[in-house]
Coordinates of C-alpha atoms in Angstrom, one line a residue:
M493 CA -1.9 29.4 -12.5
K494 CA 0.7 27.4 -10.7
I495 CA -0.4 24.5 -8.6
K496 CA 2.2 22.9 -6.3
V497 CA 1.1 19.2 -6.2
S498 CA 3.3 18.6 -3.1
E499 CA 1.0 20.8 -1.1
I500 CA -1.8 18.2 -1.7
D501 CA 0.5 15.2 -1.0
T502 CA 4.1 14.2 -1.6
I503 CA 3.1 10.5 -2.1
C504 CA 0.7 10.7 -5.0
I505 CA -0.8 7.2 -5.1
K506 CA -4.3 7.5 -3.7
E507 CA -7.7 8.3 -5.2
E508 CA -8.5 11.1 -2.8
T509 CA -5.2 12.9 -3.8
G510 CA -6.1 12.7 -7.5
V511 CA -9.6 14.0 -6.8
A512 CA -8.2 16.9 -4.8
L513 CA -5.8 17.8 -7.7
Y514 CA -8.6 17.6 -10.3
N515 CA -10.8 19.9 -8.2
K516 CA -8.0 22.5 -8.2
I517 CA -7.4 22.2 -11.9
L518 CA -11.0 22.3 -13.1
P519 CA -12.0 25.9 -12.2
Y520 CA -9.1 27.4 -14.2
I521 CA -9.6 25.2 -17.2
K522 CA -13.3 26.2 -17.3
K523 CA -12.2 29.9 -17.4
G524 CA -9.7 29.1 -20.3
E525 CA -6.7 29.8 -18.1
S526 CA -3.4 27.9 -18.3
V527 CA -2.3 25.7 -15.5
E528 CA 1.2 24.7 -14.5
L529 CA 1.4 21.5 -12.4
D530 CA 4.6 21.8 -10.4
F531 CA 5.8 18.4 -9.1
E532 CA 8.7 19.6 -7.0
G533 CA 8.7 17.7 -3.8
V534 CA 6.6 14.9 -5.1
E535 CA 8.3 11.6 -4.1
M536 CA 6.0 9.0 -5.6
L537 CA 3.7 9.2 -8.6
T538 CA 1.4 6.5 -9.9
P539 CA -0.6 6.0 -13.1
Y540 CA -3.7 5.6 -10.9
F541 CA -3.3 9.0 -9.4
I542 CA -2.7 10.6 -12.9
R543 CA -5.8 9.0 -14.2
V544 CA -8.0 10.1 -11.4
A545 CA -6.7 13.7 -11.7
L546 CA -6.8 14.0 -15.5
A547 CA -9.3 11.5 -16.9
P548 CA -12.4 13.5 -15.8
L549 CA -11.1 16.4 -17.9
I550 CA -11.3 14.2 -21.0
L551 CA -14.7 12.9 -20.1
N552 CA -15.9 16.5 -19.7
G553 CA -14.7 17.5 -23.2
F554 CA -11.5 19.3 -22.2
I555 CA -9.1 17.2 -24.4
E556 CA -7.7 20.2 -26.3
Q557 CA -7.2 22.2 -23.0
L558 CA -5.4 19.2 -21.5
D559 CA -2.9 19.4 -24.4
E560 CA -2.6 23.2 -24.7
K561 CA -3.4 24.6 -21.3
I562 CA -1.7 22.2 -18.9
T563 CA 2.0 22.0 -18.4
F564 CA 4.0 19.7 -16.1
T565 CA 7.2 21.0 -14.5
N566 CA 9.8 19.6 -12.1
T567 CA 9.2 16.0 -13.3
D568 CA 12.1 13.6 -14.0
K569 CA 12.3 11.8 -17.3
F570 CA 10.5 8.7 -16.0
D571 CA 7.6 10.6 -14.4
K572 CA 7.1 12.7 -17.6
E573 CA 7.0 9.5 -19.7
L574 CA 4.5 8.1 -17.2
I575 CA 2.2 11.1 -17.5
D576 CA 2.4 11.1 -21.3
Y577 CA 1.6 7.4 -21.4
V578 CA -1.4 7.6 -19.1
V579 CA -2.8 10.7 -20.9
E580 CA -2.4 9.0 -24.3
C581 CA -4.1 5.9 -23.1
E582 CA -7.1 7.8 -21.8
C583 CA -7.4 10.0 -24.9
T584 CA -7.8 7.0 -27.1
K585 CA -10.8 5.7 -25.1
K586 CA -12.4 9.0 -24.2
E587 CA -16.0 7.6 -24.5
E588 CA -15.6 5.4 -21.4
I589 CA -12.6 5.2 -19.1
P590 CA -12.8 2.0 -17.1
M591 CA -10.9 1.9 -13.7
Y592 CA -10.6 -1.8 -13.8
H593 CA -7.6 -3.2 -15.7
S594 CA -6.7 -6.8 -16.5
M595 CA -3.6 -8.0 -14.6
N596 CA -1.4 -11.1 -14.5
L597 CA 1.3 -12.2 -12.2
V598 CA 4.1 -14.0 -14.1
V599 CA 6.7 -16.1 -12.2
K600 CA 9.5 -18.2 -13.5
D601 CA 12.0 -20.4 -11.5
L602 CA 11.3 -18.8 -8.2
Y603 CA 11.8 -21.1 -5.2
S604 CA 9.6 -24.2 -5.9
I605 CA 7.7 -22.4 -8.7
K606 CA 8.9 -23.5 -12.1
E607 CA 6.3 -21.4 -14.0
A608 CA 3.1 -19.5 -13.3
N609 CA 1.0 -17.0 -15.3
I610 CA -1.9 -16.2 -13.0
A611 CA -4.7 -13.8 -13.8
L612 CA -5.8 -11.3 -11.1
N613 CA -9.0 -10.2 -12.5
G614 CA -11.7 -11.2 -10.0
I615 CA -11.5 -14.2 -7.8
T616 CA -8.4 -16.2 -8.3
V617 CA -7.8 -19.4 -6.4
V618 CA -4.5 -21.3 -6.4
T619 CA -4.2 -24.8 -4.9
G620 CA -1.7 -27.6 -4.6
E621 CA 0.2 -29.7 -2.2
N622 CA 2.3 -28.4 0.6
G623 CA 5.6 -26.7 -0.5
C624 CA 4.4 -25.8 -4.0
G625 CA 4.8 -22.1 -3.4
K626 CA 1.3 -20.8 -2.7
S627 CA 2.3 -18.7 0.3
I628 CA 5.3 -17.3 -1.6
L629 CA 2.9 -16.1 -4.3
S630 CA 0.6 -14.5 -1.7
Q631 CA 3.5 -12.7 0.1
L632 CA 5.1 -11.7 -3.2
L633 CA 1.9 -9.9 -4.3
Y634 CA 1.3 -8.2 -1.0
H635 CA 4.8 -6.8 -0.5
T636 CA 5.0 -5.7 -4.1
F637 CA 1.9 -3.6 -4.0
R638 CA 2.7 -2.3 -0.5
M639 CA 6.3 -1.5 -1.5
P640 CA 5.9 2.2 -2.6
D641 CA 4.9 3.3 1.0
T642 CA 7.5 1.1 2.6
V643 CA 10.4 2.4 0.4
A644 CA 9.4 6.0 0.8
Q645 CA 9.4 5.5 4.6
L646 CA 12.8 3.7 4.4
L647 CA 14.3 6.6 2.4
C648 CA 13.0 9.1 5.0
V649 CA 14.7 7.2 7.7
K650 CA 18.0 7.2 5.7
C651 CA 17.7 10.9 5.0
L652 CA 17.0 11.8 8.6
R653 CA 20.0 9.6 9.7
K654 CA 22.3 11.6 7.3
L655 CA 20.9 14.8 8.6
S656 CA 20.9 13.8 12.3
P657 CA 23.1 16.8 13.4
V658 CA 20.4 19.2 12.0
V659 CA 17.5 17.2 13.5
E660 CA 19.3 17.0 16.9
L661 CA 19.8 20.7 16.9
M662 CA 16.1 21.3 16.2
E663 CA 15.2 18.9 19.0
Y664 CA 17.7 20.5 21.3
C665 CA 16.0 23.9 20.7
R666 CA 12.6 22.4 21.1
D667 CA 13.4 20.8 24.4
N668 CA 15.2 23.9 25.9
Y669 CA 14.2 27.0 24.1
E670 CA 10.9 26.5 22.3
D671 CA 9.3 29.3 24.3
V672 CA 12.2 31.6 23.7
I673 CA 12.5 31.3 19.9
G674 CA 8.8 30.8 19.2
W675 CA 9.4 27.8 16.9
H676 CA 7.3 24.6 17.2
Y677 CA 8.9 21.3 16.2
R678 CA 7.0 19.3 13.6
E679 CA 7.2 15.6 12.7
M680 CA 8.7 14.8 9.3
T681 CA 7.3 11.8 7.5
T682 CA 8.2 12.4 3.8
L683 CA 11.4 13.6 2.1
W684 CA 9.7 16.8 1.0
E685 CA 8.7 17.5 4.6
I686 CA 12.2 16.9 5.7
K687 CA 13.5 19.4 3.2
K688 CA 10.8 22.0 3.7
Y689 CA 10.8 22.0 7.5
L690 CA 14.6 21.8 8.0
E691 CA 15.2 24.6 5.5
E692 CA 12.4 26.8 7.1
W693 CA 14.0 26.2 10.5
L694 CA 17.5 27.0 9.3
D695 CA 16.2 30.2 7.6
Y696 CA 14.5 31.1 10.9
M697 CA 17.8 30.6 12.8
Q698 CA 19.4 33.2 10.6
S699 CA 16.6 35.7 10.9
D700 CA 16.9 39.1 12.6
E701 CA 14.8 37.8 15.5
I702 CA 17.4 35.3 16.4
R703 CA 20.4 37.6 15.6
K704 CA 19.0 40.2 18.1
N705 CA 18.5 37.6 20.9
K706 CA 22.0 37.7 22.4
A707 CA 21.0 35.6 25.4
F708 CA 19.7 32.8 23.2
R709 CA 22.7 33.0 20.8
K710 CA 25.0 32.6 23.8
Q711 CA 23.1 29.6 25.1
L712 CA 23.0 28.1 21.6
K713 CA 26.8 27.9 21.6
V714 CA 26.5 25.0 24.0
A715 CA 24.5 23.1 21.5
W716 CA 26.9 23.9 18.7
K717 CA 29.8 22.5 20.7
Q718 CA 27.9 19.4 21.7
L719 CA 26.5 18.5 18.3
F720 CA 29.2 19.7 15.9
E721 CA 32.4 19.2 17.6
G722 CA 34.7 17.3 15.3
V723 CA 32.2 17.5 12.4
G724 CA 34.2 20.1 10.7
C725 CA 31.6 22.9 10.5
P726 CA 32.8 26.5 10.1
K727 CA 33.3 28.5 13.2
S728 CA 30.9 31.2 12.1
A729 CA 27.3 30.4 13.1
Y730 CA 26.0 32.0 9.9
K731 CA 28.4 29.8 7.8
K732 CA 27.4 26.8 9.9
L733 CA 23.7 27.3 9.1
S734 CA 24.4 27.9 5.4
A735 CA 26.5 24.7 5.3
L736 CA 23.7 22.7 7.0
K737 CA 21.2 24.1 4.5
N738 CA 23.3 22.9 1.6
C739 CA 23.6 19.5 3.4
V740 CA 19.8 19.3 3.6
D741 CA 19.4 20.1 -0.1
H742 CA 22.1 17.6 -1.1
W743 CA 20.6 14.6 0.8
Y744 CA 17.0 15.5 -0.3
H745 CA 18.0 15.4 -3.9
T746 CA 20.1 12.3 -3.4
Y747 CA 17.2 10.3 -2.0
T748 CA 14.5 11.6 -4.3
D749 CA 16.8 10.7 -7.2
E750 CA 17.1 7.2 -5.7
L751 CA 13.4 6.9 -5.4
S752 CA 12.8 7.8 -9.0
R753 CA 15.7 5.9 -10.6
K754 CA 16.1 2.8 -8.5
R755 CA 12.6 1.7 -7.9
T756 CA 13.1 -1.8 -9.2
Q757 CA 16.3 -2.2 -7.3
Y758 CA 14.6 -1.2 -4.0
L759 CA 11.8 -3.6 -4.7
Y760 CA 14.2 -6.5 -5.2
E761 CA 16.1 -5.6 -2.1
Y762 CA 13.0 -5.2 -0.1
L763 CA 11.5 -8.5 -1.2
K764 CA 14.7 -10.3 -0.6
D765 CA 14.7 -9.0 2.9
V766 CA 11.1 -9.9 3.8
L767 CA 10.9 -13.2 1.8
S768 CA 14.5 -14.3 2.4
I769 CA 14.8 -15.4 -1.2
D770 CA 16.2 -13.7 -4.3
V771 CA 13.4 -12.6 -6.7
E772 CA 15.4 -10.4 -9.1
G773 CA 14.4 -11.1 -12.7
K774 CA 12.1 -13.9 -11.6
F775 CA 8.7 -12.3 -11.7
D776 CA 6.7 -9.5 -13.3
I777 CA 3.2 -8.0 -13.1
I778 CA 1.6 -7.3 -16.5
E779 CA -1.3 -4.9 -16.9
D780 CA -3.6 -4.9 -19.8
N781 CA -1.4 -7.6 -21.4
T782 CA 1.1 -4.9 -22.5
V783 CA 2.4 -2.8 -19.6
H784 CA 5.2 -4.5 -17.6
L785 CA 5.1 -3.0 -14.1
I786 CA 8.6 -4.4 -13.4
D787 CA 11.0 -4.2 -16.4
N788 CA 14.7 -4.3 -17.1
E789 CA 15.2 -0.6 -17.2
D790 CA 14.8 -0.1 -13.4
K791 CA 11.4 1.5 -13.9
C792 CA 9.2 -0.2 -11.3
I793 CA 5.9 1.3 -12.4
P794 CA 3.2 1.5 -9.7
T795 CA 0.0 -0.1 -11.0
S796 CA -2.8 2.1 -12.1
S797 CA -5.5 -0.1 -10.8
I798 CA -4.4 -1.5 -7.4
R799 CA -4.5 1.2 -4.7
D800 CA -3.8 -1.1 -1.8
A801 CA -3.3 -4.7 -0.8
L802 CA -4.6 -6.6 2.2
Y803 CA -2.9 -9.9 3.3
L804 CA -4.7 -12.1 5.8
N805 CA -3.1 -15.3 6.9
N806 CA -3.1 -16.8 10.5
P807 CA -5.1 -14.4 12.7
G808 CA -3.5 -16.0 15.8
V809 CA -0.9 -13.3 15.6
L810 CA -3.5 -10.6 16.1
Y811 CA -2.9 -10.4 19.9
K812 CA 0.7 -9.4 19.4
Y813 CA 0.2 -5.9 18.3
I814 CA -2.6 -5.2 20.8
E815 CA -0.9 -6.5 23.9
L816 CA 2.7 -6.4 22.7
P817 CA 3.1 -3.4 20.2
Y818 CA 6.8 -4.0 19.9
E819 CA 6.2 -7.3 18.2
K820 CA 4.0 -6.0 15.4
V821 CA 3.1 -8.3 12.5
P822 CA 3.1 -5.9 9.4
N823 CA 0.3 -7.4 7.4
W824 CA -2.1 -7.7 10.4
D825 CA -1.0 -4.4 11.8
H826 CA -1.9 -2.8 8.4
A827 CA -5.3 -4.6 8.4
Y828 CA -6.1 -3.6 12.0
S829 CA -5.1 0.0 11.5
V830 CA -7.4 0.3 8.5
A831 CA -10.2 -1.4 10.5
L832 CA -9.9 1.3 13.2
Q833 CA -10.1 4.3 10.8
S834 CA -13.1 6.6 11.0
V835 CA -16.3 5.3 9.5
Y836 CA -17.5 6.6 6.2
S837 CA -21.3 6.9 6.3
E838 CA -21.4 6.5 2.5
G839 CA -19.6 3.1 2.8
Y840 CA -21.8 1.9 5.6
D841 CA -25.0 2.7 3.6
R842 CA -23.7 1.1 0.4
N843 CA -22.5 -2.0 2.2
K844 CA -25.4 -2.2 4.7
P845 CA -27.2 -5.1 2.9
L846 CA -23.9 -7.1 2.9
I847 CA -23.3 -6.4 6.6
L848 CA -26.9 -7.5 7.5
K849 CA -26.5 -10.8 5.6
M850 CA -23.3 -11.6 7.5
R851 CA -24.6 -10.4 10.8
N852 CA -27.6 -12.8 10.6
T853 CA -25.3 -15.8 9.9
V854 CA -22.1 -15.4 11.8
G855 CA -21.9 -12.3 14.0
D856 CA -20.8 -8.7 14.1
T857 CA -18.0 -6.4 15.3
L858 CA -18.3 -3.5 17.7
E859 CA -15.8 -0.8 18.4
N860 CA -15.2 0.7 21.8
E861 CA -12.4 3.1 22.7
G862 CA -10.2 2.1 19.8
V863 CA -10.5 -1.7 20.5
L864 CA -12.6 -4.1 18.3
H865 CA -15.0 -6.6 19.9
F866 CA -16.9 -9.5 18.4
Q867 CA -20.4 -10.8 19.1
R868 CA -21.4 -14.1 17.7
H869 CA -24.9 -14.4 16.1
G870 CA -27.5 -15.4 18.6
S871 CA -25.1 -14.9 21.6
P872 CA -25.3 -12.1 24.2
V873 CA -21.5 -12.5 24.9
V874 CA -19.3 -9.7 23.5
S875 CA -15.5 -10.3 23.7
R876 CA -12.4 -8.4 22.7
L877 CA -11.4 -9.4 19.2
D878 CA -7.8 -10.1 20.3
E879 CA -9.2 -12.5 23.0
S880 CA -11.6 -14.2 20.6
S881 CA -11.0 -17.5 18.7
N882 CA -8.9 -17.3 15.6
G883 CA -12.0 -17.9 13.4
E884 CA -13.7 -15.0 15.1
K885 CA -10.7 -12.8 14.6
L886 CA -10.7 -13.5 10.9
M887 CA -14.4 -12.9 10.5
G888 CA -14.4 -9.9 12.7
T889 CA -11.6 -8.2 10.9
I890 CA -13.3 -8.7 7.5
Y891 CA -16.6 -7.4 8.9
Q892 CA -15.0 -4.3 10.2
L893 CA -13.3 -3.6 6.9
I894 CA -16.6 -3.9 5.2
R895 CA -18.0 -1.3 7.5
K896 CA -15.2 1.1 6.7
E897 CA -15.8 0.7 2.9
Y898 CA -12.3 -0.6 2.5
F899 CA -13.2 -3.1 -0.1
R900 CA -13.3 -1.5 -3.5
E901 CA -12.3 -2.4 -7.1
D902 CA -8.8 -1.0 -6.6
V903 CA -8.0 -3.2 -3.6
L904 CA -6.4 -6.6 -3.9
T905 CA -7.3 -8.9 -1.0
I906 CA -4.9 -11.8 -0.4
L907 CA -6.2 -14.7 1.7
D908 CA -3.6 -17.4 2.6
E909 CA -5.4 -20.6 3.6
P910 CA -8.3 -18.6 5.1
E911 CA -10.1 -21.8 6.1
M912 CA -7.3 -22.8 8.5
N913 CA -9.2 -21.7 11.6
L914 CA -12.8 -22.1 10.5
H915 CA -15.5 -24.6 11.2
P916 CA -16.9 -26.1 7.9
V917 CA -20.1 -24.0 8.3
W918 CA -18.1 -20.9 8.6
I919 CA -15.9 -21.9 5.7
V920 CA -19.0 -21.8 3.5
E921 CA -20.1 -18.4 5.0
Y922 CA -16.6 -17.1 4.4
A923 CA -16.7 -18.3 0.8
R924 CA -20.0 -16.6 0.3
M925 CA -18.7 -13.3 1.8
I926 CA -15.8 -13.4 -0.7
V927 CA -18.1 -13.9 -3.7
L928 CA -20.5 -11.1 -2.6
L929 CA -17.6 -8.7 -1.9
H930 CA -16.3 -9.2 -5.4
K931 CA -19.8 -9.0 -6.9
H932 CA -20.9 -5.8 -5.1
C933 CA -17.7 -4.0 -4.4
G934 CA -15.4 -5.1 -7.3
T935 CA -12.6 -6.2 -4.9
R936 CA -10.1 -8.6 -6.4
F937 CA -9.2 -11.7 -4.4
F938 CA -6.2 -13.9 -4.5
I939 CA -6.8 -17.0 -2.5
S940 CA -4.5 -20.0 -1.7
S941 CA -6.3 -23.0 -0.4
H942 CA -6.3 -26.8 -0.4
N943 CA -9.5 -27.3 1.5
P944 CA -12.3 -29.1 -0.4
D945 CA -15.1 -27.2 1.4
M946 CA -13.6 -23.8 0.5
I947 CA -12.9 -24.8 -3.1
S948 CA -16.3 -26.3 -3.6
A949 CA -18.2 -23.4 -1.9
L950 CA -16.3 -20.8 -3.9
Q951 CA -17.1 -22.5 -7.2
K952 CA -20.8 -23.2 -6.6
I953 CA -21.6 -19.8 -5.0
A954 CA -19.7 -17.9 -7.7
K955 CA -21.7 -19.8 -10.3
K956 CA -25.0 -18.9 -8.7
E957 CA -24.1 -15.2 -8.3
G958 CA -22.8 -15.0 -11.9
V959 CA -19.2 -14.2 -10.8
V960 CA -16.2 -15.4 -12.8
I961 CA -13.7 -17.4 -10.9
D962 CA -10.3 -18.7 -12.0
F963 CA -8.7 -21.8 -10.4
Y964 CA -5.0 -22.8 -10.7
L965 CA -3.6 -26.1 -9.8
A966 CA 0.1 -26.5 -9.0
E967 CA 1.3 -29.7 -10.8
P968 CA 4.7 -31.2 -10.0
V969 CA 7.4 -31.2 -12.8
S970 CA 8.8 -34.8 -12.7
K971 CA 11.3 -35.1 -9.8
S972 CA 12.6 -31.5 -10.0
G973 CA 10.8 -30.4 -6.8
Q974 CA 9.2 -27.6 -8.8
Y975 CA 5.7 -26.9 -9.9
V976 CA 3.9 -25.4 -12.9
Y977 CA 0.6 -23.6 -12.2
Q978 CA -2.0 -24.8 -14.7
H979 CA -5.1 -22.7 -15.4
Q980 CA -8.3 -24.7 -14.7
G981 CA -10.8 -22.0 -15.6
N982 CA -13.9 -22.5 -13.3
S983 CA -13.5 -26.3 -13.3
V984 CA -12.4 -28.1 -10.1
E985 CA -12.4 -31.6 -11.6
K986 CA -8.5 -32.0 -11.6
I987 CA -8.3 -30.2 -8.2
F988 CA -10.6 -32.7 -6.6
A989 CA -8.9 -35.6 -8.3
S990 CA -5.7 -34.5 -6.5
F991 CA -7.7 -34.3 -3.2
N992 CA -9.0 -37.8 -3.7
E993 CA -5.5 -39.1 -3.0
A994 CA -6.3 -38.4 0.6
L995 CA -9.4 -40.7 0.5
K996 CA -7.3 -43.5 -1.0
R997 CA -4.8 -43.2 1.8
I998 CA -7.6 -43.2 4.4
E999 CA -8.9 -46.5 2.9
E1000 CA -5.3 -47.9 2.8
Y1001 CA -4.5 -46.9 6.4
G1002 CA -7.9 -47.4 7.9
E1003 CA -9.9 -50.4 9.1
E1004 CA -10.6 -53.1 6.5

C-alpha cells in the first residue's frame, strides 16, 4: 500500500500530523501488508513527527514489521538519515519511549555573552545586570524554534515570485473567465501546493474542454500578450503551457532542495536579519547530550521534543496588531492567534483546576466575536484585552492559552522580564502560575529576570511543589564587557548578593 505523506501535510512537524500518519499505517501492518511511505512533496520533516508516527508501532510489538514491511521513498539523503536515526533510537528503548528529552543551549562569544551552557529541562531562570545578553538568549531560542515555519513561508514567497507569470495568468482567468472555464482559484501556502495546483491548472488549460472553446481561446490571447510579451515564450499556446509546466517543476525542485540542503544557512541568515547580529558558528542546541541540532554540515535538525515556542515580552505592543494590523509584532501576533483558536474541550477539562485557581486570585479572560476581554477578580468591569493595563494583557493572554490547552511538554515558553508590568502581588501569582504549568502540563520555561520578588517566588514555590528549577547568573569577565553564565542550581544566594548592591547604593545616596 502506498501512502502519500504530503496528502496529510507537507510540513511534517506537528503531533497531529504524526498521529494521522500512524492511523493510516496501522491497519495495513495489522493485516501483514507492506506499506510504502512516499515523501514526495514533503518540505519539512522533524524527528518529533517521525517518533509520533512510528514509535507506537514499536510499543505495540511491530518492530519486525517496521523493518521489513515499511519502506520510505522520495526522501533525500538527509531525511533518510534522520528517519533511520530516530527509528534506531526508539528501537533501543522499546520498553518506554519518553517524549521529553534533555536539551541545552550552548553559546560562545555572541554579543556580550562570552560563554553559556544553559539547560532547558524544566524551569530555567537567567539573571544578571543590564546588557549581559538575557534578551538575546530569549530571542535566539524563540526564533530558532520558530524558524522552520518561517523559512518554509519565505521559500514559498520566493517560488511564487519566480513563477509570477503563471500565477498572474491564473489570476487573470479567475478574475475574467472563472465561470467560462469552470476552474476555481486556490490559495497556495506550501511549495508542494504551488507545484500541485499550478501543474493541475496548466494540464487543464491543455485539455480538450479548453481546446474546443474557441471563444475563450481567442480571449485568452489578450492575456498571453499582456503577461508574456518579451518573456521569450514560444508562439504556440501548447508549447507555452509545456514551457511553463517545466518552469514550475524547475523552481519547485530548486527550492525544495534549498530547504533540505541549506537549513543551517537559512537559519543563520534569518537570525541575522531579526537579531541584527551575526550568530553563525556561535551557538548550538544539544539534545540528550549527544545530538547537535545545528552542526557544521549544514544539517539544521529540527528538535524532536519542542513543537512550538512562545515568546512574551512587553505586552504594551498588543494593541498594535488589533488596531493597526499592518504593524504586527511577530511574537505577540503568534501568541494572540493561538489564543483565538477553537477551544479543545479535553484541554479545558484537564486544565480546569488550574484555571479556577487563577480565576480566584487575579481574574479571567472572555472571548467575544474574535476579541479577547479581561475581567479582574472581584470586579464587574469587563474590558477589551487590548485596552487593558499591560499587566492584565500579560495575565489575560496566558490564561487564554491555558484554556486552549496550548501548554504541553513539547512547548517552550520564553518570558523576557515578565515582572516588568506587574504589581508585586501579581508577580507572586505569575510565578505560581509558571510553576504549576510546568508541574501539571510539563511545559518548559526559559525566564530572564532581575527582579527579587520574581526570583524569590519562583524558588520557594518550586520547592514547595517539588519542581526542579535551574538558576543562571551572568557574571562579568574582568573588563572585557562580556559575561559568563554560571549555573547556580536551585540556589539564589549569589543572585541576591548581586541584588544587594542596589541596597548599598540606596544607603549611600539616601538620607543619613
